[in-house]
DNA sequence: TAGTTATTGTCTCAATTTGTTACAATAATA
DNA sequence: TATTATTGTAACAAATTGAGACAATAACTA
C-alpha cells in the first residue's frame, strides 16, 4: 500500500490502562437474532465493538458512549454480564497490526499493547432504527446471525457465547422483547423473538396464554397486514413500571 | 499511639493499577447465612476481603489467592457476579487512613489512592472447616449475619446486596447447598440453607419431594442424633457430574 | 355474493407439577 | 409399654402447562 501520514494514537493519559470493555449488540430482524461485528481496516480481524474507559468516566458510561457513537441511539438497554480477566487475553501483536494498518505510529511500549481486562456488556436494540457507523479504525460494522459469525479475534467468540447464555437466562425476567421489537408488535412477532433467543420452537397457544397472563402487555388495534386471514392484534409493553437497569 | 517504624507499602510494579477485587464469602452455621467482614487496624473501617491483581495473574487466580490466604482453603466455590466501575467509587482518604494507621509511609500519589474498578465474586465455604485469618492490614476477620452487618466502607454494602441477589437467583441452578454444608447432611439441614438464602420459610414436604425428584442426592445411613423421634437419613450430593465453574 | 384459505384468539380436556393435609414409622425417653 | 417429636411418604386438591379443537375473520377467488 502507499505511505500514509503517520498519525499519533490516543494517549493513555485520557484512559484507564489495562481496562477495556466489549459489547455484544443484539438486534432482531423479524426472524433471526443478530449481533454487530466490525472489521478493522486492512486486516482480517473481526471483533466486537469495544473501547476504553476514560479516567473520569464510569464503566457504564464508557459503554454507552461507544454505543452512541456506533449506533446513534441514546437510550439503549444495557446489561453487564461478565468480566474477562485471563492472563491469556492480551494480544499485543493483534493490536499492533490494527494500529499499524491504520497508519498510526506506535512505540514498542504503547499502552494498548499491555494486558487488558475486559468488562463485557450486552445491548438490545431495535434493529430497524439503526444504521451502524464504523469507527475510525474499522472498515465496516455489520449485522451477523449468530450461526454465521466470522471467526472473531482474541476471546470474542467466548464473550458472545456467554452473552447469549445470559440473555437466555434473563429472557423471562427482564422483558427482553421490549427492547428488540418496535413499540407495537403482534403476538407472533414476540414469539419469534423468544424462539430466536432460545433457539427452539415454542407452542403458539401456550405462549400466547403465558404472555397474556403476565399482565405486561397492552392490547391495541388490529393489524391489517394484507394476509387472507384473521388480523392479529397489536400489543405494546405496559412499560414504565418495568425495571430499567442501565438506561442512559 | 507510639511511633512505629515507617514501612514501605507494596509497589505498583507488582500489581495492575486501577484494578481490584472484592469477595463476599458466604458461610452457613446451621441456622443463618453469614459473611466474612474484616476490620482494619486502628480504624473503624469494616470491609469485604479484597485485594489487587498481579500483573501475571488472572483475576480469578487473584481472588483464589486472597481466599487461600484468609481461609486456608484450596478448593473454594467461586462465582464472579458483577464489576463495580462507578467514578464515585474511589475513596483515597479511606485508603490513606488505612495505610497510615498501619504505619506505612505513603507518598501523595501512591497508586492505591487512584481510582479502582472492582470485580466482585462471591464464595461459598464450609463454615466448620475454616478459621479465618486476618491479613496484615486487619485487626480481625469475623463472621457476621447479613442482618447484623456493621456499616461497611465505600460501596461494600451495595456489593453484598448484589451478591445475595445473585446467590438467590443461582440457588436452584448451581447447587449452592453442596458448598455450604458438610459432605453429609440431613434433608432438614438442606432446607435450612435454602431458607437462609431465600429469607423465607419453605414447606417441608414440598421441599423434600422437590429435592428428591431432582436426582442430585444420594441417600446414606441414618443419623441417630439422640432425638426422641424417627432418625433422618443422611444425604450427599451426587457430585462430579455437576458443573463446577470456578474451582482452583 | 358465496366459497376458500391461512391465521388468530380462545376454549377444553389431559398431563404434569405444586400445595396441603394426613398418617404411619420410629428413636429416645418416661 | 406408652409418650413425644420428627421423619418419610401417600393421598388428594389446586394450579400450571401441554396439546388439540374450533369458531372468527381478512383477503382472495369463482
mmCIF file of C-alpha atoms in Angstrom, chain B residues 4-171:
data_model
loop_
_atom_site.group_PDB
_atom_site.id
_atom_site.type_symbol
_atom_site.label_atom_id
_atom_site.label_comp_id
_atom_site.label_asym_id
_atom_site.label_seq_id
_atom_site.Cartn_x
_atom_site.Cartn_y
_atom_site.Cartn_z
ATOM 1 C CA UNK B 4 6.014 2.720 64.525
ATOM 2 C CA UNK B 5 8.778 2.068 62.066
ATOM 3 C CA UNK B 6 7.750 3.543 58.778
ATOM 4 C CA UNK B 7 7.259 0.643 56.389
ATOM 5 C CA UNK B 8 7.259 0.569 52.644
ATOM 6 C CA UNK B 9 3.904 -0.375 51.113
ATOM 7 C CA UNK B 10 3.615 -2.675 48.072
ATOM 8 C CA UNK B 11 4.897 -1.179 44.878
ATOM 9 C CA UNK B 12 2.637 -0.907 41.903
ATOM 10 C CA UNK B 13 5.132 -2.758 39.763
ATOM 11 C CA UNK B 14 3.743 -5.985 41.079
ATOM 12 C CA UNK B 15 0.072 -5.159 40.589
ATOM 13 C CA UNK B 16 -2.274 -3.937 37.891
ATOM 14 C CA UNK B 17 -3.243 -0.353 38.642
ATOM 15 C CA UNK B 18 -6.918 0.635 38.913
ATOM 16 C CA UNK B 19 -7.988 -2.981 39.268
ATOM 17 C CA UNK B 20 -9.192 -4.593 42.473
ATOM 18 C CA UNK B 21 -11.411 -7.409 43.554
ATOM 19 C CA UNK B 22 -13.789 -7.801 46.461
ATOM 20 C CA UNK B 23 -15.164 -11.058 47.754
ATOM 21 C CA UNK B 24 -18.366 -11.825 49.587
ATOM 22 C CA UNK B 25 -17.593 -15.040 51.440
ATOM 23 C CA UNK B 26 -20.728 -16.862 52.498
ATOM 24 C CA UNK B 27 -20.832 -19.465 55.228
ATOM 25 C CA UNK B 28 -23.669 -21.249 56.968
ATOM 26 C CA UNK B 29 -23.642 -22.043 60.671
ATOM 27 C CA UNK B 30 -26.615 -24.366 60.586
ATOM 28 C CA UNK B 31 -29.099 -21.580 61.118
ATOM 29 C CA UNK B 32 -28.024 -18.376 59.443
ATOM 30 C CA UNK B 33 -26.180 -17.261 56.364
ATOM 31 C CA UNK B 34 -23.099 -15.295 57.320
ATOM 32 C CA UNK B 35 -20.324 -13.452 55.550
ATOM 33 C CA UNK B 36 -16.745 -12.625 56.454
ATOM 34 C CA UNK B 37 -16.031 -8.974 57.227
ATOM 35 C CA UNK B 38 -12.677 -7.605 58.249
ATOM 36 C CA UNK B 39 -11.768 -4.563 60.307
ATOM 37 C CA UNK B 40 -8.662 -2.561 59.524
ATOM 38 C CA UNK B 41 -6.110 -1.814 62.229
ATOM 39 C CA UNK B 42 -6.761 1.311 64.238
ATOM 40 C CA UNK B 43 -9.716 2.453 62.198
ATOM 41 C CA UNK B 44 -13.433 1.972 62.336
ATOM 42 C CA UNK B 45 -13.446 0.700 58.780
ATOM 43 C CA UNK B 46 -15.214 -2.560 58.113
ATOM 44 C CA UNK B 47 -14.687 -4.007 54.688
ATOM 45 C CA UNK B 48 -15.082 -7.034 52.482
ATOM 46 C CA UNK B 49 -11.946 -9.097 51.932
ATOM 47 C CA UNK B 50 -10.448 -7.756 48.758
ATOM 48 C CA UNK B 51 -7.173 -7.256 47.035
ATOM 49 C CA UNK B 52 -5.279 -6.494 43.898
ATOM 50 C CA UNK B 53 -4.424 -8.434 40.780
ATOM 51 C CA UNK B 54 -0.817 -9.243 39.972
ATOM 52 C CA UNK B 55 0.395 -8.380 36.537
ATOM 53 C CA UNK B 56 0.949 -12.001 35.572
ATOM 54 C CA UNK B 57 -2.100 -13.433 37.287
ATOM 55 C CA UNK B 58 -5.673 -13.898 36.101
ATOM 56 C CA UNK B 59 -8.376 -12.137 38.047
ATOM 57 C CA UNK B 60 -9.821 -15.491 39.078
ATOM 58 C CA UNK B 61 -6.450 -16.549 40.427
ATOM 59 C CA UNK B 62 -6.027 -13.317 42.343
ATOM 60 C CA UNK B 63 -9.308 -13.954 44.127
ATOM 61 C CA UNK B 64 -8.376 -17.554 44.856
ATOM 62 C CA UNK B 65 -5.062 -16.404 46.269
ATOM 63 C CA UNK B 66 -6.799 -13.938 48.570
ATOM 64 C CA UNK B 67 -9.243 -16.562 49.759
ATOM 65 C CA UNK B 68 -6.499 -19.099 50.346
ATOM 66 C CA UNK B 69 -4.545 -16.646 52.455
ATOM 67 C CA UNK B 70 -7.532 -15.755 54.547
ATOM 68 C CA UNK B 71 -9.244 -19.101 54.936
ATOM 69 C CA UNK B 72 -6.550 -21.691 54.286
ATOM 70 C CA UNK B 73 -8.914 -23.444 51.917
ATOM 71 C CA UNK B 74 -7.727 -24.560 48.494
ATOM 72 C CA UNK B 75 -10.856 -25.597 46.673
ATOM 73 C CA UNK B 76 -13.358 -22.853 47.039
ATOM 74 C CA UNK B 77 -16.541 -22.415 45.090
ATOM 75 C CA UNK B 78 -16.299 -19.017 43.452
ATOM 76 C CA UNK B 79 -18.654 -17.117 41.229
ATOM 77 C CA UNK B 80 -17.972 -13.749 39.666
ATOM 78 C CA UNK B 81 -21.170 -11.713 39.785
ATOM 79 C CA UNK B 82 -20.558 -8.069 38.937
ATOM 80 C CA UNK B 83 -17.941 -5.441 38.260
ATOM 81 C CA UNK B 84 -18.320 -2.136 40.015
ATOM 82 C CA UNK B 85 -16.991 0.703 37.913
ATOM 83 C CA UNK B 86 -18.537 3.944 39.074
ATOM 84 C CA UNK B 87 -16.381 7.037 39.206
ATOM 85 C CA UNK B 88 -17.677 7.682 42.694
ATOM 86 C CA UNK B 89 -16.036 4.515 43.982
ATOM 87 C CA UNK B 90 -12.524 5.734 44.773
ATOM 88 C CA UNK B 91 -12.002 6.810 48.355
ATOM 89 C CA UNK B 92 -8.383 7.857 48.604
ATOM 90 C CA UNK B 93 -8.861 9.320 52.063
ATOM 91 C CA UNK B 94 -10.094 5.989 53.366
ATOM 92 C CA UNK B 95 -7.199 4.163 51.788
ATOM 93 C CA UNK B 96 -4.746 6.707 53.147
ATOM 94 C CA UNK B 97 -6.110 6.337 56.665
ATOM 95 C CA UNK B 98 -5.846 2.570 56.480
ATOM 96 C CA UNK B 99 -2.252 2.643 55.298
ATOM 97 C CA UNK B 100 -1.125 5.392 57.656
ATOM 98 C CA UNK B 101 -2.726 3.746 60.658
ATOM 99 C CA UNK B 102 -0.845 0.614 59.721
ATOM 100 C CA UNK B 103 2.412 2.510 59.889
ATOM 101 C CA UNK B 104 3.083 2.688 56.196
ATOM 102 C CA UNK B 105 4.883 5.571 54.639
ATOM 103 C CA UNK B 106 2.995 6.547 51.500
ATOM 104 C CA UNK B 107 3.520 9.306 49.009
ATOM 105 C CA UNK B 108 0.782 11.635 47.931
ATOM 106 C CA UNK B 109 0.465 9.956 44.542
ATOM 107 C CA UNK B 110 0.729 6.409 45.785
ATOM 108 C CA UNK B 111 -1.054 4.048 43.350
ATOM 109 C CA UNK B 112 -3.611 2.775 45.822
ATOM 110 C CA UNK B 113 -5.114 6.257 46.013
ATOM 111 C CA UNK B 114 -6.138 6.110 42.372
ATOM 112 C CA UNK B 115 -9.491 5.198 41.048
ATOM 113 C CA UNK B 116 -10.271 1.468 41.228
ATOM 114 C CA UNK B 117 -12.712 -0.708 39.379
ATOM 115 C CA UNK B 118 -13.635 -3.716 41.469
ATOM 116 C CA UNK B 119 -14.525 -7.140 40.170
ATOM 117 C CA UNK B 120 -16.752 -8.800 42.727
ATOM 118 C CA UNK B 121 -17.008 -12.502 43.477
ATOM 119 C CA UNK B 122 -18.934 -14.490 45.965
ATOM 120 C CA UNK B 123 -17.559 -17.623 47.577
ATOM 121 C CA UNK B 124 -19.342 -20.444 49.349
ATOM 122 C CA UNK B 125 -17.421 -22.218 52.052
ATOM 123 C CA UNK B 126 -17.980 -24.782 54.718
ATOM 124 C CA UNK B 127 -18.300 -22.749 57.880
ATOM 125 C CA UNK B 128 -16.989 -25.520 60.103
ATOM 126 C CA UNK B 129 -13.790 -26.162 58.217
ATOM 127 C CA UNK B 130 -12.332 -22.711 58.446
ATOM 128 C CA UNK B 131 -10.676 -20.408 60.974
ATOM 129 C CA UNK B 132 -10.342 -17.115 59.160
ATOM 130 C CA UNK B 133 -7.040 -15.280 59.479
ATOM 131 C CA UNK B 134 -6.768 -11.505 59.478
ATOM 132 C CA UNK B 135 -4.343 -10.188 56.894
ATOM 133 C CA UNK B 136 -1.522 -7.796 57.529
ATOM 134 C CA UNK B 137 -3.680 -4.696 57.492
ATOM 135 C CA UNK B 138 -6.564 -6.070 59.517
ATOM 136 C CA UNK B 139 -7.289 -6.411 63.180
ATOM 137 C CA UNK B 140 -9.869 -9.073 62.725
ATOM 138 C CA UNK B 141 -11.901 -11.024 60.279
ATOM 139 C CA UNK B 142 -15.211 -12.294 61.566
ATOM 140 C CA UNK B 143 -18.474 -13.851 60.577
ATOM 141 C CA UNK B 144 -21.471 -11.542 60.531
ATOM 142 C CA UNK B 145 -25.083 -12.332 59.890
ATOM 143 C CA UNK B 146 -26.441 -10.427 56.937
ATOM 144 C CA UNK B 147 -28.947 -8.617 59.128
ATOM 145 C CA UNK B 148 -26.324 -7.604 61.661
ATOM 146 C CA UNK B 149 -23.605 -6.249 59.419
ATOM 147 C CA UNK B 150 -21.613 -3.291 60.645
ATOM 148 C CA UNK B 151 -21.601 -0.228 58.449
ATOM 149 C CA UNK B 152 -19.286 -1.140 55.602
ATOM 150 C CA UNK B 153 -16.898 1.268 53.928
ATOM 151 C CA UNK B 154 -17.221 2.590 50.405
ATOM 152 C CA UNK B 155 -19.796 0.725 48.326
ATOM 153 C CA UNK B 156 -19.284 -2.602 50.054
ATOM 154 C CA UNK B 157 -22.858 -2.835 51.319
ATOM 155 C CA UNK B 158 -24.040 -2.490 47.745
ATOM 156 C CA UNK B 159 -21.683 -5.295 46.757
ATOM 157 C CA UNK B 160 -23.114 -7.527 49.479
ATOM 158 C CA UNK B 161 -26.654 -6.784 48.342
ATOM 159 C CA UNK B 162 -25.869 -7.688 44.772
ATOM 160 C CA UNK B 163 -24.068 -10.846 45.868
ATOM 161 C CA UNK B 164 -27.089 -12.026 47.816
ATOM 162 C CA UNK B 165 -29.370 -11.216 44.922
ATOM 163 C CA UNK B 166 -27.221 -13.293 42.577
ATOM 164 C CA UNK B 167 -26.908 -16.131 45.070
ATOM 165 C CA UNK B 168 -30.686 -16.309 45.271
ATOM 166 C CA UNK B 169 -31.023 -16.431 41.515
ATOM 167 C CA UNK B 170 -28.434 -19.195 41.350
ATOM 168 C CA UNK B 171 -29.841 -21.194 44.239
#
